[in-house]
PDB file of C-alpha atoms and ligand atoms in Angstrom:
ATOM      1  CA  MET O   5     -16.730-180.292 -51.014  1.00  0.00           C
ATOM      2  CA  LYS O   6     -18.754-181.175 -48.048  1.00  0.00           C
ATOM      3  CA  PHE O   7     -17.976-184.139 -45.870  1.00  0.00           C
ATOM      4  CA  ASP O   8     -20.288-185.100 -43.221  1.00  0.00           C
ATOM      5  CA  GLY O   9     -19.941-187.959 -40.095  1.00  0.00           C
ATOM      6  CA  PRO O  10     -15.925-188.668 -39.049  1.00  0.00           C
ATOM      7  CA  PHE O  11     -14.930-187.507 -42.484  1.00  0.00           C
ATOM      8  CA  ALA O  12     -15.328-183.651 -41.904  1.00  0.00           C
ATOM      9  CA  PHE O  13     -12.962-183.419 -39.721  1.00  0.00           C
ATOM     10  CA  LEU O  14     -10.302-184.892 -42.116  1.00  0.00           C
ATOM     11  CA  ALA O  15     -11.646-182.842 -44.329  1.00  0.00           C
ATOM     12  CA  ASP O  16     -11.348-179.574 -43.060  1.00  0.00           C
ATOM     13  CA  LEU O  17      -7.511-180.620 -43.054  1.00  0.00           C
ATOM     14  CA  LEU O  18      -7.587-181.016 -46.558  1.00  0.00           C
ATOM     15  CA  PHE O  19     -10.058-179.202 -47.780  1.00  0.00           C
ATOM     16  CA  PRO O  20     -10.181-175.929 -45.054  1.00  0.00           C
ATOM     17  CA  PRO O  21     -12.909-173.981 -45.759  1.00  0.00           C
ATOM     18  CA  ARG O  22     -12.446-170.947 -47.113  1.00  0.00           C
ATOM     19  CA  CYS O  23     -13.861-167.038 -47.414  1.00  0.00           C
ATOM     20  CA  ALA O  24     -16.609-166.613 -50.309  1.00  0.00           C
ATOM     21  CA  LEU O  25     -14.843-163.718 -51.419  1.00  0.00           C
ATOM     22  CA  CYS O  26     -11.311-163.944 -51.265  1.00  0.00           C
ATOM     23  CA  GLY O  27     -10.616-167.255 -50.375  1.00  0.00           C
ATOM     24  CA  ALA O  28      -9.069-166.422 -46.762  1.00  0.00           C
ATOM     25  CA  VAL O  29      -9.055-170.312 -44.842  1.00  0.00           C
ATOM     26  CA  VAL O  30     -12.275-169.459 -41.906  1.00  0.00           C
ATOM     27  CA  PRO O  31     -13.543-171.888 -39.783  1.00  0.00           C
ATOM     28  CA  PHE O  32     -15.668-174.437 -40.475  1.00  0.00           C
ATOM     29  CA  GLY O  33     -19.061-172.633 -40.599  1.00  0.00           C
ATOM     30  CA  VAL O  34     -17.872-169.004 -41.665  1.00  0.00           C
ATOM     31  CA  SER O  35     -18.568-168.307 -44.704  1.00  0.00           C
ATOM     32  CA  VAL O  36     -16.592-164.892 -45.407  1.00  0.00           C
ATOM     33  CA  CYS O  37     -13.308-163.627 -43.036  1.00  0.00           C
ATOM     34  CA  PRO O  38     -13.965-160.550 -40.953  1.00  0.00           C
ATOM     35  CA  ALA O  39     -11.800-158.799 -43.586  1.00  0.00           C
ATOM     36  CA  CYS O  40     -14.505-159.167 -46.114  1.00  0.00           C
ATOM     37  CA  GLU O  41     -17.473-158.619 -43.801  1.00  0.00           C
ATOM     38  CA  LYS O  42     -15.427-154.691 -43.090  1.00  0.00           C
ATOM     39  CA  GLU O  43     -15.921-154.022 -46.325  1.00  0.00           C
ATOM     40  CA  CYS O  44     -18.463-155.208 -47.838  1.00  0.00           C
ATOM     41  CA  VAL O  45     -21.443-152.984 -48.127  1.00  0.00           C
ATOM     42  CA  ARG O  46     -24.697-153.714 -47.272  1.00  0.00           C
ATOM     43  CA  VAL O  47     -27.653-152.322 -48.425  1.00  0.00           C
ATOM     44  CA  ASP O  48     -30.450-154.956 -49.539  1.00  0.00           C
ATOM     45  CA  THR O  49     -32.414-152.161 -51.110  1.00  0.00           C
ATOM     46  CA  CYS O  50     -35.327-152.183 -53.878  1.00  0.00           C
ATOM     47  CA  ARG O  51     -34.967-150.041 -56.534  1.00  0.00           C
ATOM     48  CA  ARG O  52     -37.142-149.568 -59.595  1.00  0.00           C
ATOM     49  CA  ILE O  53     -36.244-150.094 -62.875  1.00  0.00           C
ATOM     50  CA  ASP O  54     -38.166-147.682 -65.518  1.00  0.00           C
ATOM     51  CA  LEU O  55     -38.987-149.450 -68.798  1.00  0.00           C
ATOM     52  CA  ALA O  56     -40.188-146.634 -70.667  1.00  0.00           C
ATOM     53  CA  GLU O  57     -42.867-147.870 -71.351  1.00  0.00           C
ATOM     54  CA  ASN O  58     -46.681-146.396 -70.758  1.00  0.00           C
ATOM     55  CA  GLY O  59     -44.511-145.699 -66.820  1.00  0.00           C
ATOM     56  CA  LYS O  60     -44.381-149.472 -66.070  1.00  0.00           C
ATOM     57  CA  THR O  61     -42.037-150.266 -64.014  1.00  0.00           C
ATOM     58  CA  ILE O  62     -40.349-153.378 -62.411  1.00  0.00           C
ATOM     59  CA  SER O  63     -38.628-153.900 -59.086  1.00  0.00           C
ATOM     60  CA  CYS O  64     -34.561-155.422 -58.710  1.00  0.00           C
ATOM     61  CA  MET O  65     -33.523-156.206 -55.209  1.00  0.00           C
ATOM     62  CA  VAL O  66     -29.652-155.780 -54.598  1.00  0.00           C
ATOM     63  CA  PRO O  67     -27.802-157.240 -51.329  1.00  0.00           C
ATOM     64  CA  TYR O  68     -24.718-154.986 -51.761  1.00  0.00           C
ATOM     65  CA  ARG O  69     -23.002-151.625 -53.401  1.00  0.00           C
ATOM     66  CA  TYR O  70     -20.286-152.451 -56.039  1.00  0.00           C
ATOM     67  CA  ASP O  71     -17.365-151.660 -53.840  1.00  0.00           C
ATOM     68  CA  GLY O  72     -14.716-152.703 -51.481  1.00  0.00           C
ATOM     69  CA  LYS O  73     -14.560-156.705 -51.481  1.00  0.00           C
ATOM     70  CA  VAL O  74     -17.621-156.939 -53.044  1.00  0.00           C
ATOM     71  CA  ARG O  75     -16.275-155.473 -56.240  1.00  0.00           C
ATOM     72  CA  GLU O  76     -13.110-157.806 -55.779  1.00  0.00           C
ATOM     73  CA  ALA O  77     -14.964-160.570 -55.274  1.00  0.00           C
ATOM     74  CA  ILE O  78     -17.102-159.433 -58.466  1.00  0.00           C
ATOM     75  CA  ILE O  79     -13.920-158.790 -60.781  1.00  0.00           C
ATOM     76  CA  ARG O  80     -12.136-162.536 -60.244  1.00  0.00           C
ATOM     77  CA  PHE O  81     -15.658-164.016 -61.079  1.00  0.00           C
ATOM     78  CA  LYS O  82     -15.989-162.724 -64.220  1.00  0.00           C
ATOM     79  CA  PHE O  83     -12.944-162.372 -65.756  1.00  0.00           C
ATOM     80  CA  TYR O  84     -10.531-164.243 -64.168  1.00  0.00           C
ATOM     81  CA  GLY O  85     -12.446-167.762 -63.635  1.00  0.00           C
ATOM     82  CA  GLN O  86     -12.755-167.299 -60.184  1.00  0.00           C
ATOM     83  CA  THR O  87     -16.203-168.854 -59.236  1.00  0.00           C
ATOM     84  CA  ARG O  88     -16.185-169.593 -56.093  1.00  0.00           C
ATOM     85  CA  SER O  89     -18.401-166.526 -54.738  1.00  0.00           C
ATOM     86  CA  ALA O  90     -21.634-168.200 -56.685  1.00  0.00           C
ATOM     87  CA  ASP O  91     -22.975-169.597 -54.007  1.00  0.00           C
ATOM     88  CA  PHE O  92     -22.540-166.893 -52.010  1.00  0.00           C
ATOM     89  CA  PHE O  93     -23.681-164.361 -53.895  1.00  0.00           C
ATOM     90  CA  GLY O  94     -26.712-166.986 -54.536  1.00  0.00           C
ATOM     91  CA  ARG O  95     -27.651-167.685 -51.069  1.00  0.00           C
ATOM     92  CA  GLN O  96     -27.252-163.456 -50.491  1.00  0.00           C
ATOM     93  CA  ILE O  97     -29.984-162.804 -53.444  1.00  0.00           C
ATOM     94  CA  ALA O  98     -32.263-166.024 -52.582  1.00  0.00           C
ATOM     95  CA  GLY O  99     -32.181-164.857 -48.788  1.00  0.00           C
ATOM     96  CA  LEU O 100     -33.545-161.397 -50.471  1.00  0.00           C
ATOM     97  CA  PHE O 101     -37.459-163.599 -51.967  1.00  0.00           C
ATOM     98  CA  PRO O 102     -39.354-164.983 -48.679  1.00  0.00           C
ATOM     99  CA  ASP O 103     -42.293-164.860 -51.212  1.00  0.00           C
ATOM    100  CA  ALA O 104     -40.156-167.724 -53.832  1.00  0.00           C
ATOM    101  CA  PRO O 105     -43.081-170.443 -54.707  1.00  0.00           C
ATOM    102  CA  ARG O 106     -44.730-167.233 -56.744  1.00  0.00           C
ATOM    103  CA  PHE O 107     -42.048-167.606 -59.135  1.00  0.00           C
ATOM    104  CA  ASP O 108     -42.163-170.298 -61.166  1.00  0.00           C
ATOM    105  CA  PHE O 109     -38.779-170.176 -62.301  1.00  0.00           C
ATOM    106  CA  VAL O 110     -35.415-168.153 -62.368  1.00  0.00           C
ATOM    107  CA  THR O 111     -34.017-166.939 -65.081  1.00  0.00           C
ATOM    108  CA  ALA O 112     -30.106-164.631 -65.892  1.00  0.00           C
ATOM    109  CA  VAL O 113     -29.815-161.808 -67.768  1.00  0.00           C
ATOM    110  CA  PRO O 114     -27.343-163.787 -70.498  1.00  0.00           C
ATOM    111  CA  ILE O 115     -24.143-163.106 -72.223  1.00  0.00           C
ATOM    112  CA  SER O 116     -23.569-163.883 -76.205  1.00  0.00           C
ATOM    113  CA  LYS O 117     -21.968-166.750 -77.717  1.00  0.00           C
ATOM    114  CA  GLU O 118     -19.249-165.565 -77.990  1.00  0.00           C
ATOM    115  CA  ARG O 119     -18.683-164.450 -74.659  1.00  0.00           C
ATOM    116  CA  ARG O 120     -19.213-167.268 -73.516  1.00  0.00           C
ATOM    117  CA  ARG O 121     -17.126-169.784 -75.587  1.00  0.00           C
ATOM    118  CA  THR O 122     -14.638-167.247 -74.017  1.00  0.00           C
ATOM    119  CA  ARG O 123     -15.556-166.942 -70.612  1.00  0.00           C
ATOM    120  CA  GLY O 124     -16.618-170.127 -70.030  1.00  0.00           C
ATOM    121  CA  TYR O 125     -20.065-169.868 -68.537  1.00  0.00           C
ATOM    122  CA  ASN O 126     -22.514-166.737 -67.476  1.00  0.00           C
ATOM    123  CA  GLN O 127     -21.328-165.825 -64.528  1.00  0.00           C
ATOM    124  CA  SER O 128     -25.075-164.201 -64.205  1.00  0.00           C
ATOM    125  CA  GLU O 129     -26.434-167.157 -64.706  1.00  0.00           C
ATOM    126  CA  LEU O 130     -24.404-170.012 -62.274  1.00  0.00           C
ATOM    127  CA  VAL O 131     -25.280-167.498 -59.116  1.00  0.00           C
ATOM    128  CA  ALA O 132     -29.041-167.230 -60.444  1.00  0.00           C
ATOM    129  CA  ARG O 133     -28.824-171.191 -60.595  1.00  0.00           C
ATOM    130  CA  ARG O 134     -27.657-171.557 -56.702  1.00  0.00           C
ATOM    131  CA  ALA O 135     -30.282-168.872 -55.996  1.00  0.00           C
ATOM    132  CA  ALA O 136     -33.193-170.774 -58.019  1.00  0.00           C
ATOM    133  CA  GLY O 137     -31.338-174.188 -55.597  1.00  0.00           C
ATOM    134  CA  ARG O 138     -31.793-172.493 -52.302  1.00  0.00           C
ATOM    135  CA  LEU O 139     -35.257-171.068 -53.344  1.00  0.00           C
ATOM    136  CA  ALA O 140     -36.507-175.000 -54.213  1.00  0.00           C
ATOM    137  CA  LEU O 141     -37.240-173.204 -57.384  1.00  0.00           C
ATOM    138  CA  PRO O 142     -36.716-174.646 -61.445  1.00  0.00           C
ATOM    139  CA  TYR O 143     -33.265-172.540 -63.455  1.00  0.00           C
ATOM    140  CA  ARG O 144     -34.882-171.362 -67.121  1.00  0.00           C
ATOM    141  CA  GLU O 145     -33.006-170.433 -69.549  1.00  0.00           C
ATOM    142  CA  VAL O 146     -35.603-168.147 -71.804  1.00  0.00           C
ATOM    143  CA  LEU O 147     -33.152-165.259 -73.303  1.00  0.00           C
ATOM    144  CA  ILE O 148     -31.136-165.311 -75.803  1.00  0.00           C
ATOM    145  CA  LYS O 149     -27.974-162.275 -76.275  1.00  0.00           C
ATOM    146  CA  THR O 150     -27.910-161.927 -80.117  1.00  0.00           C
ATOM    147  CA  ILE O 151     -25.504-159.069 -80.448  1.00  0.00           C
ATOM    148  CA  ASP O 152     -22.279-158.652 -79.041  1.00  0.00           C
ATOM    149  CA  ASN O 153     -23.035-154.969 -78.194  1.00  0.00           C
ATOM    150  CA  ARG O 154     -20.184-152.271 -77.046  1.00  0.00           C
ATOM    151  CA  GLU O 155     -20.025-153.055 -72.698  1.00  0.00           C
ATOM    152  CA  GLN O 156     -22.155-151.289 -70.377  1.00  0.00           C
ATOM    153  CA  HIS O 157     -19.861-149.628 -67.943  1.00  0.00           C
ATOM    154  CA  LYS O 158     -18.162-147.538 -71.105  1.00  0.00           C
ATOM    155  CA  LEU O 159     -21.175-145.884 -71.681  1.00  0.00           C
ATOM    156  CA  ASP O 160     -23.063-143.033 -70.282  1.00  0.00           C
ATOM    157  CA  ARG O 161     -26.570-143.036 -68.903  1.00  0.00           C
ATOM    158  CA  LYS O 162     -28.343-141.704 -71.880  1.00  0.00           C
ATOM    159  CA  GLU O 163     -26.335-144.389 -74.176  1.00  0.00           C
ATOM    160  CA  ARG O 164     -26.775-147.605 -72.160  1.00  0.00           C
ATOM    161  CA  ARG O 165     -30.386-147.812 -73.224  1.00  0.00           C
ATOM    162  CA  GLY O 166     -29.979-147.435 -76.745  1.00  0.00           C
ATOM    163  CA  ASN O 167     -26.857-150.346 -76.309  1.00  0.00           C
ATOM    164  CA  VAL O 168     -29.336-152.636 -75.199  1.00  0.00           C
ATOM    165  CA  LYS O 169     -32.001-152.593 -77.531  1.00  0.00           C
ATOM    166  CA  GLY O 170     -32.671-155.034 -79.525  1.00  0.00           C
ATOM    167  CA  VAL O 171     -29.770-157.227 -78.696  1.00  0.00           C
ATOM    168  CA  TYR O 172     -32.348-159.975 -76.134  1.00  0.00           C
ATOM    169  CA  ARG O 173     -34.715-162.529 -77.429  1.00  0.00           C
ATOM    170  CA  ALA O 174     -36.782-165.386 -76.040  1.00  0.00           C
ATOM    171  CA  ALA O 175     -35.569-168.556 -76.625  1.00  0.00           C
ATOM    172  CA  GLY O 176     -37.383-171.455 -78.416  1.00  0.00           C
ATOM    173  CA  GLY O 177     -38.525-173.902 -76.064  1.00  0.00           C
ATOM    174  CA  GLY O 178     -41.040-173.646 -73.351  1.00  0.00           C
ATOM    175  CA  SER O 179     -43.965-171.320 -72.884  1.00  0.00           C
ATOM    176  CA  LEU O 180     -43.688-168.249 -71.150  1.00  0.00           C
ATOM    177  CA  GLN O 181     -47.004-167.739 -71.542  1.00  0.00           C
ATOM    178  CA  GLY O 182     -47.885-166.572 -68.477  1.00  0.00           C
ATOM    179  CA  ALA O 183     -44.562-166.947 -65.891  1.00  0.00           C
ATOM    180  CA  SER O 184     -43.859-165.205 -62.809  1.00  0.00           C
ATOM    181  CA  VAL O 185     -40.103-164.915 -63.601  1.00  0.00           C
ATOM    182  CA  LEU O 186     -37.283-164.188 -61.335  1.00  0.00           C
ATOM    183  CA  LEU O 187     -34.281-162.341 -63.651  1.00  0.00           C
ATOM    184  CA  ILE O 188     -30.733-162.006 -61.760  1.00  0.00           C
ATOM    185  CA  ASP O 189     -27.937-160.280 -63.007  1.00  0.00           C
ATOM    186  CA  ASP O 190     -24.187-158.845 -61.164  1.00  0.00           C
ATOM    187  CA  ILE O 191     -24.299-155.573 -61.165  1.00  0.00           C
ATOM    188  CA  VAL O 192     -27.120-153.074 -61.783  1.00  0.00           C
ATOM    189  CA  THR O 193     -26.455-149.187 -62.673  1.00  0.00           C
ATOM    190  CA  THR O 194     -29.023-147.745 -64.462  1.00  0.00           C
ATOM    191  CA  GLY O 195     -31.111-151.087 -65.124  1.00  0.00           C
ATOM    192  CA  ALA O 196     -31.429-150.959 -69.055  1.00  0.00           C
ATOM    193  CA  THR O 197     -30.045-154.156 -69.623  1.00  0.00           C
ATOM    194  CA  LEU O 198     -33.010-155.833 -66.984  1.00  0.00           C
ATOM    195  CA  GLY O 199     -35.623-153.589 -67.883  1.00  0.00           C
ATOM    196  CA  GLU O 200     -34.457-154.560 -71.562  1.00  0.00           C
ATOM    197  CA  CYS O 201     -34.458-158.305 -70.254  1.00  0.00           C
ATOM    198  CA  ALA O 202     -37.882-157.784 -68.745  1.00  0.00           C
ATOM    199  CA  LYS O 203     -39.308-156.429 -71.541  1.00  0.00           C
ATOM    200  CA  VAL O 204     -38.614-158.875 -73.847  1.00  0.00           C
ATOM    201  CA  LEU O 205     -39.406-161.265 -71.097  1.00  0.00           C
ATOM    202  CA  LEU O 206     -43.071-159.555 -71.339  1.00  0.00           C
ATOM    203  CA  HIS O 207     -43.824-159.137 -74.888  1.00  0.00           C
ATOM    204  CA  ALA O 208     -43.119-163.359 -74.783  1.00  0.00           C
ATOM    205  CA  GLY O 209     -46.282-163.582 -73.401  1.00  0.00           C
ATOM    206  CA  ALA O 210     -44.784-163.496 -68.839  1.00  0.00           C
ATOM    207  CA  LYS O 211     -47.297-162.679 -66.972  1.00  0.00           C
ATOM    208  CA  SER O 212     -45.137-160.541 -64.199  1.00  0.00           C
ATOM    209  CA  VAL O 213     -40.952-159.863 -63.900  1.00  0.00           C
ATOM    210  CA  ARG O 214     -39.144-159.609 -60.637  1.00  0.00           C
ATOM    211  CA  CYS O 215     -35.625-158.525 -60.942  1.00  0.00           C
ATOM    212  CA  ALA O 216     -32.302-159.045 -58.272  1.00  0.00           C
ATOM    213  CA  ALA O 217     -28.386-158.151 -59.021  1.00  0.00           C
ATOM    214  CA  ILE O 218     -25.410-159.100 -56.877  1.00  0.00           C
ATOM    215  CA  SER O 219     -24.160-155.358 -56.549  1.00  0.00           C
ATOM    216  CA  GLU O 220     -24.765-151.858 -57.256  1.00  0.00           C
ATOM    217  CA  VAL O 221     -23.568-148.674 -59.070  1.00  0.00           C
ATOM    218  CA  LEU O 222     -24.729-145.526 -58.166  1.00  0.00           C
ATOM    219  CA  LEU O 223     -23.512-142.524 -60.972  1.00  0.00           C
TER     220      LEU O 223
HETATM  221 ZN1   ZN Q  11     -12.320-162.922 -47.280  1.00  0.00          ZN
END
């Protein structure tokens, strides 16, 4: 909640600002508490994701390592309904795209209908919507996950690519023809999921796809 003017002081008393990662009370204007700040591994890397199609690759920008307080915040975000970190993560991703005007829109890696029903939201979509807001770009839902496949983190590198093959498709409504897309996910490990989604977008007519993830796991 945000209040301005004479109400700001009262609002801070009633709703004190909290650390985006752990929820501890923080001073006004601070988004992450010192303990979390210390245990975040900021990497700001640009990874290449192999699309396994004539040597084609796409880039993926990643602000954090999947470790420490970032890992804890993502687990709470994904599995315990604590979505407070979405805005913070969205801002961190947005900050990595100073050339944002070249994109037509932002989208996210989808989750299945069943998963969405049980979780109530798609964590990557919440982050992507926040990033889009920061970048002054529209958010569009252009991908659907049609098969509830096995969880990627339970599989080895070789199995991961096969596990995501054919589970996504382009959503109807609105053309992707010639579009430059920024595609966002929560965690990137081998890049199999982002790569598969990017391929679907490119085959549906998108001109270019670049990716971002909140964090990376190094295998
Ligand atoms: Zn904290």
